Amino acid sequence: MASAPLATASAPRQQLTAPSSFSVPAGKFGLPPPEKLGSLIDGSKSVDHVLQIHAAILRHNLLLHHYPVLNLKLHRAYASHCRIRYSLAIFHQTPSPDVFLFSAAINTVSVHGLHDQALLFYVQLLSANVDPNEFTFSSILKTCSVESGKAIHAHVLKSGFGSDAYVTTGLVDLYARTGNVLSAQKVFDRMPDRSLVSSTAMITCYTKQGNLEAARSLFDEMRERDVVTWNVMIDGYTQLGFPGGALLLFQKMLAEEKPKPDEVTLVATLSACGQIGALESGRWIHAFIKNRHIELNVRICTALVDMYSKCGSLDDAWSVFKKTPRKDAVAWNTMIVSYAMHGYGHDALRLFDEMLRTGLQPTDITYIGVLNACAHAGLLDQGLAFFMSMRDEYGIQPKIEHYGCLVSLLARAGKLKKAYEMVKSMKIEADTVLWSALLGGCSLHGDFVLGKEIAEYLIGQNVTNSGIFVMLSNMYASVGDFEGVAKVRNLMKAKGIQKEPGISSVEIDNKVHEFRAGDRKHSRSREIYAMVRKISDSLRSCGYVPNTHIVLQDLGESEKERSLQVHSEKLAIAYGLITTEAGTPLRIFKNLRVCLDCHNATKLISRITGRKIVMRDRNRFHHFVDGSCSCGDFW
Ligand code: ZN
Ligand code: ZN
């Protein structure tokens, strides 16, 4: 009996990891001595194992609260196996819990997001006259809100834990989490010993605030960094729109060999590749994942699909998607949105059907993809039906992006009045994408009366977005109303609105080359401009007429032509042409909407050079092949 006291428990005995421990001569309860039981509990591999030990203890009438260590260990073991109810039952059955059990209970509910319960336990501890210790504070701080955090901070100081490394780390984390940079900074600066965790929390705080410089300088100062520190810094660059910085840091991480990148690092870095259009770097990371035998789970696969799609390679995106295991809604959404962005509306809708057949619920993102797909494929009735079913069947409230798709759908189909009415009646404020879709529809269908009406309305609305002014000016220019153009231009001047600088990039040999309009900073500038002139000559001999009316500056005709020739897209294309073999497709990335002249010119360039040119602008992808574009000239 003494050799196998647990043999009668329901689970098979071989599940116990150390049955030999039970052969130790038992104490007076017929059980191994408490310290042996303690190490058995600590070594438990499953909740069944914990249950067996617990059952044996109960059968031998061992009152757990007489053995605080076992009590605490059982509580923690249940919590670590996510059996919160069992672990709290132990807490509640203990007549007068000590500070360790209180702290453990607070920690358990904190990490499971039961904030109110954590505070309740803390209040109970105070009313039971138990003095909190460093574990109590660090546990409760994990779950505090701004207000309760301040109160706990006061308790910390009053109880003399103001310079405890463990507790102050919790405070920095609290203030970082709640976005209170000043307080986080104050606690952090006074820390006698900055821990890895507190420094990482402070870096998180800086990146959340958008202060990359402070984050990076602290990062560089740290003597020791773990994978979380690297992830926070890399993700900071990605989230704040500095993907180049993220990629450089990732390379540095690999060069230092320790720590090894984990799933979070790879997802953040792939997202950076997608943002900047760094296809070659993205491919390299894909190969790295395979070589290191990192599991290609749904999260990593989805990041790869997103990267390939945003880098303009839809084929690669699809082949990763096909092999993605246990696809969730995010995985399906990513592929549906990818198809829509690239203008493959029918494929996106086919995939949407397939997604519904798997029983997954569509989300608001799914519908952005679906409505975009309809807009790009010109499926008016279907689009309207989806818009209705999104609200009525799935209870998803339309956001500005959904309205954007709908307006674009209506505008493209020539239902301009209806689109305009809808924009005016929306409860959400319309954005540039919406207005430009509407104005684009007016241009496409030659409805300049409505176009002008919208323009007047917008001028009266005190808009400050430079994109809208550019659209307005184009609107007037395309009907030859140069008074209108001048009016818009003067208004921009008066309001001090600057046109957002356009930046185009192209990735050659694993390096992303960025160009601004008229840029001469590139080391091969001479050759680039020679190519620009060559292209212009070929375009002209094909009968191409530059769309000078879109130039906003007050210039002469030939200067306007020259200013169009050096738009950032054209410089990036020229660089791509001189650095790649004939026939190689070019992938260009533009931060703004591609302008009419660049769109027209790129169509012709694809024909003259026999190159496929994939261009991503702010709204969508354009695939230029043999003189035409996949967007059907509506974007
Ligand atoms: Zn342009
Ligand atoms: Zn296009």
XYZ file of C-alpha atoms and ligand atoms in Angstrom:
637
model
C 0.000 0.000 0.000
C 2.681 2.427 1.028
C 4.595 1.762 -2.118
C 1.735 2.787 -4.369
C -0.748 4.972 -2.586
C -2.017 6.442 -5.846
C -2.609 3.155 -7.609
C -6.310 3.264 -6.814
C -6.779 6.711 -8.357
C -8.746 6.717 -11.578
C -5.949 7.581 -13.996
C -3.469 4.839 -14.952
C -0.478 4.700 -12.694
C 2.125 4.908 -15.451
C 1.186 8.542 -15.980
C 3.095 9.407 -12.835
C 6.505 10.626 -13.804
C 8.272 9.406 -10.695
C 6.509 6.350 -9.286
C 9.694 5.404 -7.449
C 9.233 8.417 -5.156
C 6.194 6.703 -3.778
C 8.180 3.741 -2.647
C 9.963 5.905 -0.116
C 8.820 4.763 3.354
C 5.681 6.703 4.025
C 5.126 9.099 6.901
C 2.363 8.689 9.455
C -0.325 9.426 6.850
C 0.680 6.539 4.596
C 1.863 9.109 2.091
C 5.347 10.205 1.161
C 6.520 13.046 3.369
C 5.244 16.519 2.384
C 8.519 17.620 0.795
C 8.359 14.598 -1.547
C 4.753 15.385 -2.388
C 5.806 18.974 -3.060
C 8.355 17.962 -5.645
C 5.824 15.550 -7.216
C 3.343 18.404 -7.573
C 6.009 20.664 -9.049
C 6.945 17.977 -11.548
C 3.369 17.254 -12.603
C 3.044 17.030 -16.373
C -0.740 17.158 -16.636
C -3.802 18.149 -14.683
C -4.636 14.441 -14.240
C -1.399 14.012 -12.419
C -2.179 16.936 -10.076
C -5.674 15.535 -9.483
C -4.259 12.147 -8.500
C -1.900 13.644 -5.956
C -4.640 15.905 -4.641
C -7.050 12.952 -4.346
C -4.497 10.882 -2.464
C -3.869 13.735 -0.038
C -7.608 14.078 0.606
C -8.081 10.318 1.037
C -5.448 10.374 3.740
C -7.271 13.167 5.541
C -4.310 15.435 5.238
C -5.613 18.953 5.814
C -3.817 20.976 3.244
C -3.945 24.260 5.067
C -1.805 22.722 7.795
C 0.855 22.430 5.114
C 1.007 25.902 3.495
C 3.736 24.892 1.069
C 1.696 21.992 -0.394
C -1.365 24.189 -0.466
C 0.461 26.849 -2.453
C 2.023 24.311 -4.775
C -1.317 22.700 -5.577
C -2.866 26.103 -6.221
C -0.072 27.002 -8.626
C -0.110 23.615 -10.331
C -3.827 23.888 -11.125
C -3.346 27.455 -12.338
C -0.469 26.448 -14.582
C -2.728 23.815 -16.171
C -5.408 26.522 -16.624
C -7.773 24.973 -14.020
C -8.613 28.301 -12.442
C -11.713 26.980 -10.680
C -9.757 24.234 -8.881
C -6.928 26.569 -8.008
C -9.333 29.138 -6.554
C -11.223 26.397 -4.664
C -8.007 25.670 -2.780
C -7.657 29.348 -1.956
C -11.254 29.578 -0.729
C -10.971 26.399 1.394
C -7.987 27.787 3.259
C -9.209 29.323 6.555
C -6.617 32.102 6.768
C -4.461 32.340 3.675
C -0.961 33.715 4.143
C 0.616 36.404 1.970
C 2.059 33.796 -0.410
C -1.271 32.167 -1.127
C -2.944 35.560 -1.476
C -0.249 36.690 -3.914
C -0.512 33.464 -5.891
C -4.295 33.818 -6.120
C -3.967 37.455 -7.234
C -1.406 36.414 -9.823
C -3.609 33.587 -11.109
C -6.630 35.801 -11.726
C -4.462 38.655 -13.058
C -2.833 36.625 -15.787
C -6.250 35.297 -16.793
C -7.602 38.809 -17.197
C -9.959 38.709 -14.198
C -9.102 42.259 -13.149
C -11.946 42.865 -10.698
C -11.330 39.558 -8.957
C -7.653 40.443 -8.516
C -8.526 43.737 -6.853
C -11.077 41.972 -4.658
C -8.426 39.540 -3.395
C -6.096 42.454 -2.762
C -8.742 44.219 -0.668
C -9.395 40.938 1.190
C -5.694 40.667 1.964
C -5.645 44.193 3.394
C -8.780 43.578 5.478
C -7.245 40.354 6.844
C -4.308 42.465 8.078
C -1.875 40.511 5.942
C 1.079 42.659 4.845
C 1.565 42.617 1.066
C 5.036 41.680 -0.157
C 6.897 42.143 -3.452
C 5.018 39.212 -5.048
C 1.661 40.682 -4.088
C 2.544 44.013 -5.661
C 4.076 42.643 -8.832
C 1.012 40.381 -9.274
C -1.604 43.057 -8.717
C 0.253 45.581 -10.896
C -0.139 43.260 -13.887
C -3.855 43.868 -13.917
C -4.229 47.466 -12.728
C -5.978 50.206 -14.613
C -4.714 53.797 -14.565
C -6.681 54.650 -11.403
C -6.161 51.485 -9.375
C -2.518 51.549 -10.473
C -1.977 54.928 -8.819
C -3.510 53.648 -5.563
C -1.307 50.554 -5.604
C 1.718 52.711 -6.370
C 0.941 54.684 -3.170
C 0.711 51.389 -1.205
C 4.033 50.315 -2.687
C 5.746 53.457 -1.406
C 4.017 53.264 1.980
C 5.019 49.623 2.445
C 8.653 50.380 1.677
C 8.895 48.551 -1.660
C 9.643 51.707 -3.669
C 13.089 50.522 -4.679
C 12.435 46.803 -5.000
C 13.559 45.770 -8.488
C 10.686 43.344 -8.917
C 7.995 45.830 -7.883
C 9.400 48.828 -9.774
C 9.563 46.709 -12.914
C 5.840 46.061 -12.411
C 5.262 49.809 -12.036
C 7.155 50.671 -15.228
C 5.164 47.991 -17.012
C 1.887 49.357 -15.613
C 2.592 52.922 -16.742
C 3.939 51.714 -20.090
C 0.818 49.609 -20.633
C -1.536 52.446 -19.771
C 0.403 54.896 -21.949
C 1.603 57.123 -19.096
C 5.097 57.784 -20.417
C 6.036 60.453 -17.888
C 5.277 58.282 -14.860
C 6.948 55.258 -16.468
C 9.999 57.393 -17.143
C 10.062 58.725 -13.551
C 9.958 55.255 -11.983
C 12.433 53.924 -14.528
C 14.940 56.745 -13.959
C 14.903 56.141 -10.205
C 15.443 52.404 -10.469
C 18.724 51.498 -8.811
C 19.013 48.383 -10.929
C 17.298 48.402 -14.292
C 16.111 44.944 -15.096
C 15.809 43.504 -18.572
C 12.034 43.415 -18.159
C 11.748 47.046 -17.041
C 13.961 48.289 -19.882
C 11.874 46.308 -22.348
C 8.691 47.746 -20.840
C 10.157 51.234 -21.215
C 11.024 50.571 -24.881
C 7.438 49.396 -25.428
C 6.256 52.606 -23.830
C 8.396 54.762 -26.139
C 7.320 52.939 -29.289
C 3.660 53.203 -28.284
C 4.193 56.925 -27.905
C 5.853 57.032 -31.331
C 9.238 58.009 -29.926
C 11.475 55.612 -31.850
C 14.589 57.616 -31.097
C 14.263 57.237 -27.322
C 13.344 53.564 -27.737
C 16.360 52.879 -29.888
C 18.817 54.713 -27.672
C 17.643 52.723 -24.642
C 17.783 49.539 -26.724
C 21.376 50.305 -27.709
C 22.339 51.039 -24.101
C 21.133 47.663 -22.818
C 23.881 45.231 -21.959
C 21.572 42.241 -22.115
C 18.592 41.829 -24.455
C 16.227 38.911 -24.815
C 14.015 37.988 -27.728
C 11.126 40.077 -26.317
C 13.323 43.197 -26.327
C 14.275 42.619 -29.967
C 10.668 41.945 -30.916
C 9.392 45.118 -29.281
C 12.006 47.203 -31.102
C 11.537 45.520 -34.509
C 7.763 45.707 -34.229
C 8.065 49.353 -33.155
C 9.783 50.201 -36.435
C 7.179 48.244 -38.410
C 4.153 49.723 -36.650
C 5.434 53.283 -36.902
C 6.005 53.002 -40.642
C 9.787 52.566 -40.676
C 10.003 49.108 -42.244
C 13.578 49.743 -43.408
C 14.638 50.163 -39.772
C 12.904 46.903 -38.845
C 14.746 44.981 -41.559
C 18.138 46.429 -40.565
C 17.516 45.514 -36.938
C 16.478 41.998 -37.902
C 19.775 41.593 -39.768
C 21.632 42.851 -36.692
C 19.770 40.320 -34.550
C 20.814 37.487 -36.863
C 24.407 38.728 -36.850
C 24.509 38.658 -33.043
C 23.317 35.024 -33.137
C 21.672 35.330 -29.726
C 18.782 35.395 -29.025
C 17.286 33.455 -31.911
C 14.284 35.065 -33.636
C 10.947 33.563 -32.675
C 7.514 33.595 -34.288
C 6.800 37.175 -33.169
C 10.089 38.428 -34.662
C 9.394 36.730 -37.971
C 5.797 37.990 -38.206
C 6.923 41.586 -37.495
C 9.783 41.371 -39.985
C 7.574 39.881 -42.713
C 5.121 42.706 -42.144
C 8.011 45.169 -42.631
C 8.909 43.442 -45.923
C 5.287 43.798 -47.057
C 5.178 47.482 -46.177
C 8.296 48.337 -48.120
C 7.734 45.807 -50.914
C 10.980 43.965 -50.160
C 10.153 40.732 -51.985
C 13.695 39.378 -52.030
C 14.133 39.935 -48.291
C 10.721 38.326 -47.715
C 11.731 35.288 -49.753
C 14.949 35.078 -47.787
C 12.993 34.978 -44.515
C 10.709 32.283 -45.950
C 13.791 30.184 -46.759
C 15.210 30.931 -43.295
C 12.001 29.618 -41.680
C 12.217 26.416 -43.722
C 15.941 25.913 -43.086
C 15.562 26.395 -39.356
C 12.601 23.984 -39.311
C 10.426 26.630 -37.694
C 6.840 25.415 -37.725
C 4.866 26.842 -40.635
C 1.754 27.349 -38.516
C -1.257 29.438 -39.446
C 0.220 32.623 -37.975
C 3.521 32.416 -39.855
C 1.799 31.283 -43.071
C -0.643 34.193 -42.913
C 2.251 36.623 -42.418
C 3.900 35.069 -45.503
C 0.702 35.322 -47.582
C 0.370 38.979 -46.583
C 4.030 39.684 -47.367
C 3.945 37.999 -50.796
C 0.721 39.696 -51.733
C 1.871 43.149 -50.629
C 5.168 42.619 -52.440
C 3.198 42.037 -55.631
C 3.651 38.269 -55.955
C 0.140 36.876 -55.788
C 1.251 33.441 -57.061
C 3.535 32.948 -54.078
C 0.826 34.199 -51.725
C -1.606 31.628 -53.109
C 0.840 28.749 -52.903
C 1.532 29.476 -49.213
C -2.189 29.892 -48.523
C -2.978 26.497 -50.074
C -0.564 24.807 -47.670
C -1.640 26.772 -44.577
C -2.733 24.372 -41.821
C -5.920 24.998 -39.770
C -6.849 28.229 -41.533
C -8.643 30.721 -39.288
C -10.685 33.774 -40.326
C -7.542 35.946 -40.389
C -5.879 33.565 -42.864
C -8.931 33.561 -45.182
C -9.315 37.342 -44.873
C -5.704 37.902 -45.860
C -6.059 35.873 -49.045
C -9.467 37.377 -49.941
C -8.168 40.932 -49.441
C -5.048 40.046 -51.462
C -7.093 38.902 -54.444
C -9.256 42.004 -54.221
C -6.257 44.358 -53.941
C -4.746 42.834 -57.049
C -8.010 43.243 -58.953
C -8.929 39.539 -59.071
C -12.478 40.091 -57.899
C -13.957 36.769 -59.023
C -11.243 34.741 -57.287
C -11.823 36.715 -54.097
C -15.553 35.939 -54.189
C -14.930 32.256 -54.927
C -12.682 32.122 -51.889
C -15.296 33.906 -49.780
C -17.801 31.170 -50.673
C -15.266 28.537 -49.700
C -14.627 30.295 -46.391
C -18.334 30.299 -45.541
C -18.551 26.595 -46.368
C -15.913 25.847 -43.713
C -18.326 27.293 -41.144
C -16.121 30.260 -40.220
C -17.848 33.576 -39.492
C -16.843 36.438 -41.790
C -15.478 39.561 -40.051
C -15.454 43.236 -41.013
C -12.099 42.666 -42.753
C -13.605 39.818 -44.829
C -16.203 42.269 -46.087
C -13.577 44.883 -46.961
C -12.102 42.227 -49.235
C -15.468 41.111 -50.621
C -16.743 44.635 -51.320
C -13.420 45.665 -52.816
C -13.566 42.595 -55.027
C -17.008 43.625 -56.277
C -15.795 47.203 -56.801
C -12.774 46.107 -58.820
C -14.768 43.618 -60.877
C -17.663 46.059 -61.373
C -20.242 43.715 -59.755
C -22.753 46.334 -58.651
C -25.780 44.223 -57.646
C -23.686 41.622 -55.878
C -21.771 44.313 -54.033
C -24.957 45.978 -52.817
C -26.330 42.597 -51.684
C -23.128 41.856 -49.743
C -23.305 45.267 -48.100
C -26.823 44.487 -46.871
C -26.069 40.933 -45.730
C -23.020 42.115 -43.830
C -25.291 44.159 -41.561
C -28.432 42.055 -41.569
C -27.007 38.532 -41.466
C -23.770 38.999 -39.561
C -24.442 42.175 -37.549
C -21.265 43.861 -38.789
C -21.608 47.659 -38.734
C -20.120 49.240 -41.856
C -16.948 51.251 -41.338
C -15.483 53.952 -43.573
C -13.609 51.304 -45.599
C -16.870 49.505 -46.423
C -18.494 52.754 -47.525
C -15.365 53.461 -49.570
C -15.845 50.210 -51.487
C -19.515 50.901 -52.001
C -18.939 54.429 -53.286
C -16.271 53.160 -55.623
C -18.675 50.455 -56.834
C -21.489 52.937 -57.468
C -19.174 55.530 -59.020
C -17.644 53.030 -61.388
C -21.095 51.875 -62.484
C -22.037 55.492 -63.181
C -24.519 55.755 -60.276
C -22.866 58.993 -59.286
C -25.859 60.803 -57.795
C -26.650 57.802 -55.609
C -23.021 57.574 -54.470
C -22.953 61.301 -53.661
C -26.196 61.067 -51.676
C -24.811 58.134 -49.739
C -21.597 59.964 -48.868
C -23.543 62.989 -47.638
C -25.928 60.885 -45.552
C -23.226 58.764 -43.889
C -22.876 58.972 -40.125
C -19.099 58.695 -40.431
C -17.026 61.511 -41.913
C -15.929 60.760 -45.471
C -12.195 60.402 -46.117
C -9.977 61.065 -49.136
C -10.421 57.565 -50.518
C -14.166 58.092 -50.633
C -14.043 61.506 -52.244
C -11.426 60.480 -54.749
C -13.532 57.443 -55.731
C -16.464 59.754 -56.280
C -14.497 62.372 -58.199
C -12.793 59.590 -60.157
C -16.264 58.321 -61.155
C -17.238 61.807 -62.321
C -14.140 61.983 -64.522
C -14.665 58.471 -65.874
C -18.272 59.146 -66.828
C -17.666 62.742 -67.892
C -20.151 64.084 -65.343
C -18.396 67.380 -64.736
C -21.521 69.133 -63.483
C -21.695 66.831 -60.478
C -17.905 66.867 -60.244
C -17.946 70.631 -59.871
C -20.810 70.498 -57.407
C -18.813 68.095 -55.247
C -15.775 70.325 -55.595
C -17.733 73.388 -54.396
C -19.143 71.376 -51.524
C -15.674 70.191 -50.472
C -14.159 73.665 -50.671
C -16.932 74.839 -48.357
C -16.198 71.947 -45.972
C -12.803 73.285 -44.968
C -10.902 70.139 -45.921
C -7.161 70.133 -45.313
C -6.131 66.904 -46.994
C -3.750 67.617 -49.851
C -4.987 64.514 -51.736
C -8.469 65.995 -52.078
C -7.075 69.275 -53.414
C -5.086 67.401 -56.033
C -8.248 65.559 -57.095
C -10.173 68.828 -57.239
C -7.570 70.534 -59.315
C -7.518 67.564 -61.714
C -11.274 67.769 -61.904
C -11.214 71.425 -63.015
C -8.237 70.879 -65.281
C -9.839 68.011 -67.153
C -12.708 70.273 -68.283
C -10.313 73.091 -69.093
C -11.598 75.246 -66.248
C -8.319 76.906 -65.406
C -9.981 79.474 -63.203
C -11.069 76.545 -61.053
C -7.522 75.181 -61.062
C -6.211 78.565 -59.967
C -8.865 78.782 -57.251
C -7.835 75.427 -55.801
C -4.175 76.320 -56.014
C -4.705 79.647 -54.239
C -6.774 77.970 -51.585
C -3.998 75.478 -50.951
C -1.529 78.338 -50.655
C -3.793 80.300 -48.335
C -4.336 77.309 -46.080
C -0.652 76.419 -46.162
C -1.422 72.918 -47.437
C 1.620 71.131 -48.757
C 1.332 68.307 -51.215
C 2.451 65.131 -49.459
C 5.726 64.087 -51.087
C 5.394 61.075 -53.330
C 7.956 58.348 -52.766
C 8.394 55.343 -55.047
C 10.620 52.410 -54.342
C 11.956 49.430 -56.202
C 13.895 46.508 -54.742
C 17.015 45.496 -56.669
C 19.471 42.887 -55.378
C 17.972 42.760 -51.908
C 18.172 46.506 -51.491
C 15.232 48.898 -51.570
C 15.920 52.043 -53.600
C 13.694 55.018 -52.858
C 13.011 57.927 -55.174
C 11.272 61.252 -54.738
C 10.185 63.424 -57.646
C 13.215 65.041 -59.291
C 15.561 63.090 -56.995
C 19.223 63.192 -58.025
C 20.641 61.630 -54.882
C 21.029 58.117 -56.290
C 24.588 57.095 -57.123
C 23.474 56.097 -60.647
C 21.463 59.249 -61.166
C 23.116 60.040 -64.516
C 22.130 56.690 -66.057
C 18.646 56.936 -64.539
C 18.022 60.317 -66.139
C 19.445 59.126 -69.463
C 16.895 56.281 -69.326
C 14.111 58.736 -68.403
C 14.908 60.777 -71.537
C 15.033 57.632 -73.665
C 11.616 56.533 -72.374
C 10.137 59.999 -72.984
C 11.337 59.946 -76.577
C 9.875 56.474 -77.192
C 6.583 57.492 -75.576
C 6.329 60.568 -77.743
C 6.953 58.564 -80.893
C 3.992 56.348 -79.840
C 1.812 59.459 -79.829
C 1.765 59.878 -76.085
C 0.718 63.320 -74.832
C 1.770 64.245 -71.282
C -1.159 65.082 -68.989
C 0.237 68.473 -68.065
C -3.090 69.681 -66.680
C -2.478 67.699 -63.513
C 0.599 69.759 -62.623
C -0.390 72.046 -59.795
C 2.551 74.417 -59.916
C 2.396 77.621 -61.932
C 4.764 76.627 -64.730
C 5.116 76.938 -68.453
C 3.977 74.014 -70.615
C 7.440 72.577 -71.252
C 8.376 72.901 -67.579
C 5.204 71.079 -66.675
C 6.199 68.277 -69.045
C 9.619 68.111 -67.468
C 8.137 67.984 -63.974
C 5.965 65.034 -65.019
C 8.927 63.172 -66.507
C 10.681 63.039 -63.163
C 7.773 61.785 -61.041
C 9.049 59.271 -58.503
C 7.341 56.287 -60.219
C 9.131 57.063 -63.477
C 12.520 57.317 -61.769
C 11.954 53.975 -60.043
C 10.910 52.349 -63.329
C 13.963 53.817 -65.094
C 16.234 52.420 -62.371
C 14.527 49.027 -62.651
C 15.045 49.049 -66.420
C 18.772 49.768 -66.250
C 19.510 47.247 -63.497
C 17.534 44.164 -64.531
C 17.670 41.781 -67.498
C 15.280 42.348 -70.386
C 11.923 40.730 -69.698
C 12.233 40.778 -65.892
C 8.986 42.022 -64.307
C 9.334 45.260 -62.328
C 7.652 45.871 -58.989
C 7.194 49.496 -58.010
C 5.781 50.792 -54.736
C 4.274 54.223 -54.381
C 3.191 55.765 -51.066
C 0.396 57.830 -52.678
C -2.219 57.201 -55.324
C -0.543 56.848 -58.718
C -1.167 59.964 -60.843
C -2.973 59.915 -64.170
C 0.137 60.717 -66.172
C 2.267 58.016 -64.554
C -0.568 55.533 -65.056
C -0.858 56.379 -68.756
C 2.894 56.387 -69.250
C 3.394 53.066 -67.418
C 0.802 51.361 -69.617
C 2.814 52.383 -72.680
C 6.166 51.570 -71.061
C 4.937 48.016 -70.432
C 4.231 47.722 -74.157
C 7.397 49.397 -75.436
C 9.728 47.431 -73.146
C 7.777 44.158 -73.120
C 7.965 44.185 -69.310
C 5.246 43.367 -66.854
C 5.124 46.208 -64.336
C 3.351 45.632 -61.034
C 2.703 48.870 -59.182
C 1.276 49.169 -55.700
C -0.144 52.529 -54.846
C -2.005 53.665 -51.747
C -5.270 52.118 -52.911
C -4.501 48.941 -54.819
C -2.261 47.026 -57.191
C -1.942 47.799 -60.882
C -0.656 45.068 -63.161
C 0.554 46.762 -66.360
C 0.903 44.320 -69.220
C 1.294 45.094 -72.936
C -0.206 48.576 -72.834
C -3.108 48.085 -70.444
C -3.698 47.939 -66.706
C -5.615 45.398 -64.613
C -7.517 48.226 -62.910
C -9.312 49.043 -66.163
C -8.253 52.697 -65.697
C -10.401 53.124 -62.633
C -8.551 53.472 -59.362
Zn 3.007 60.627 -61.572
Zn -4.128 50.726 -63.095
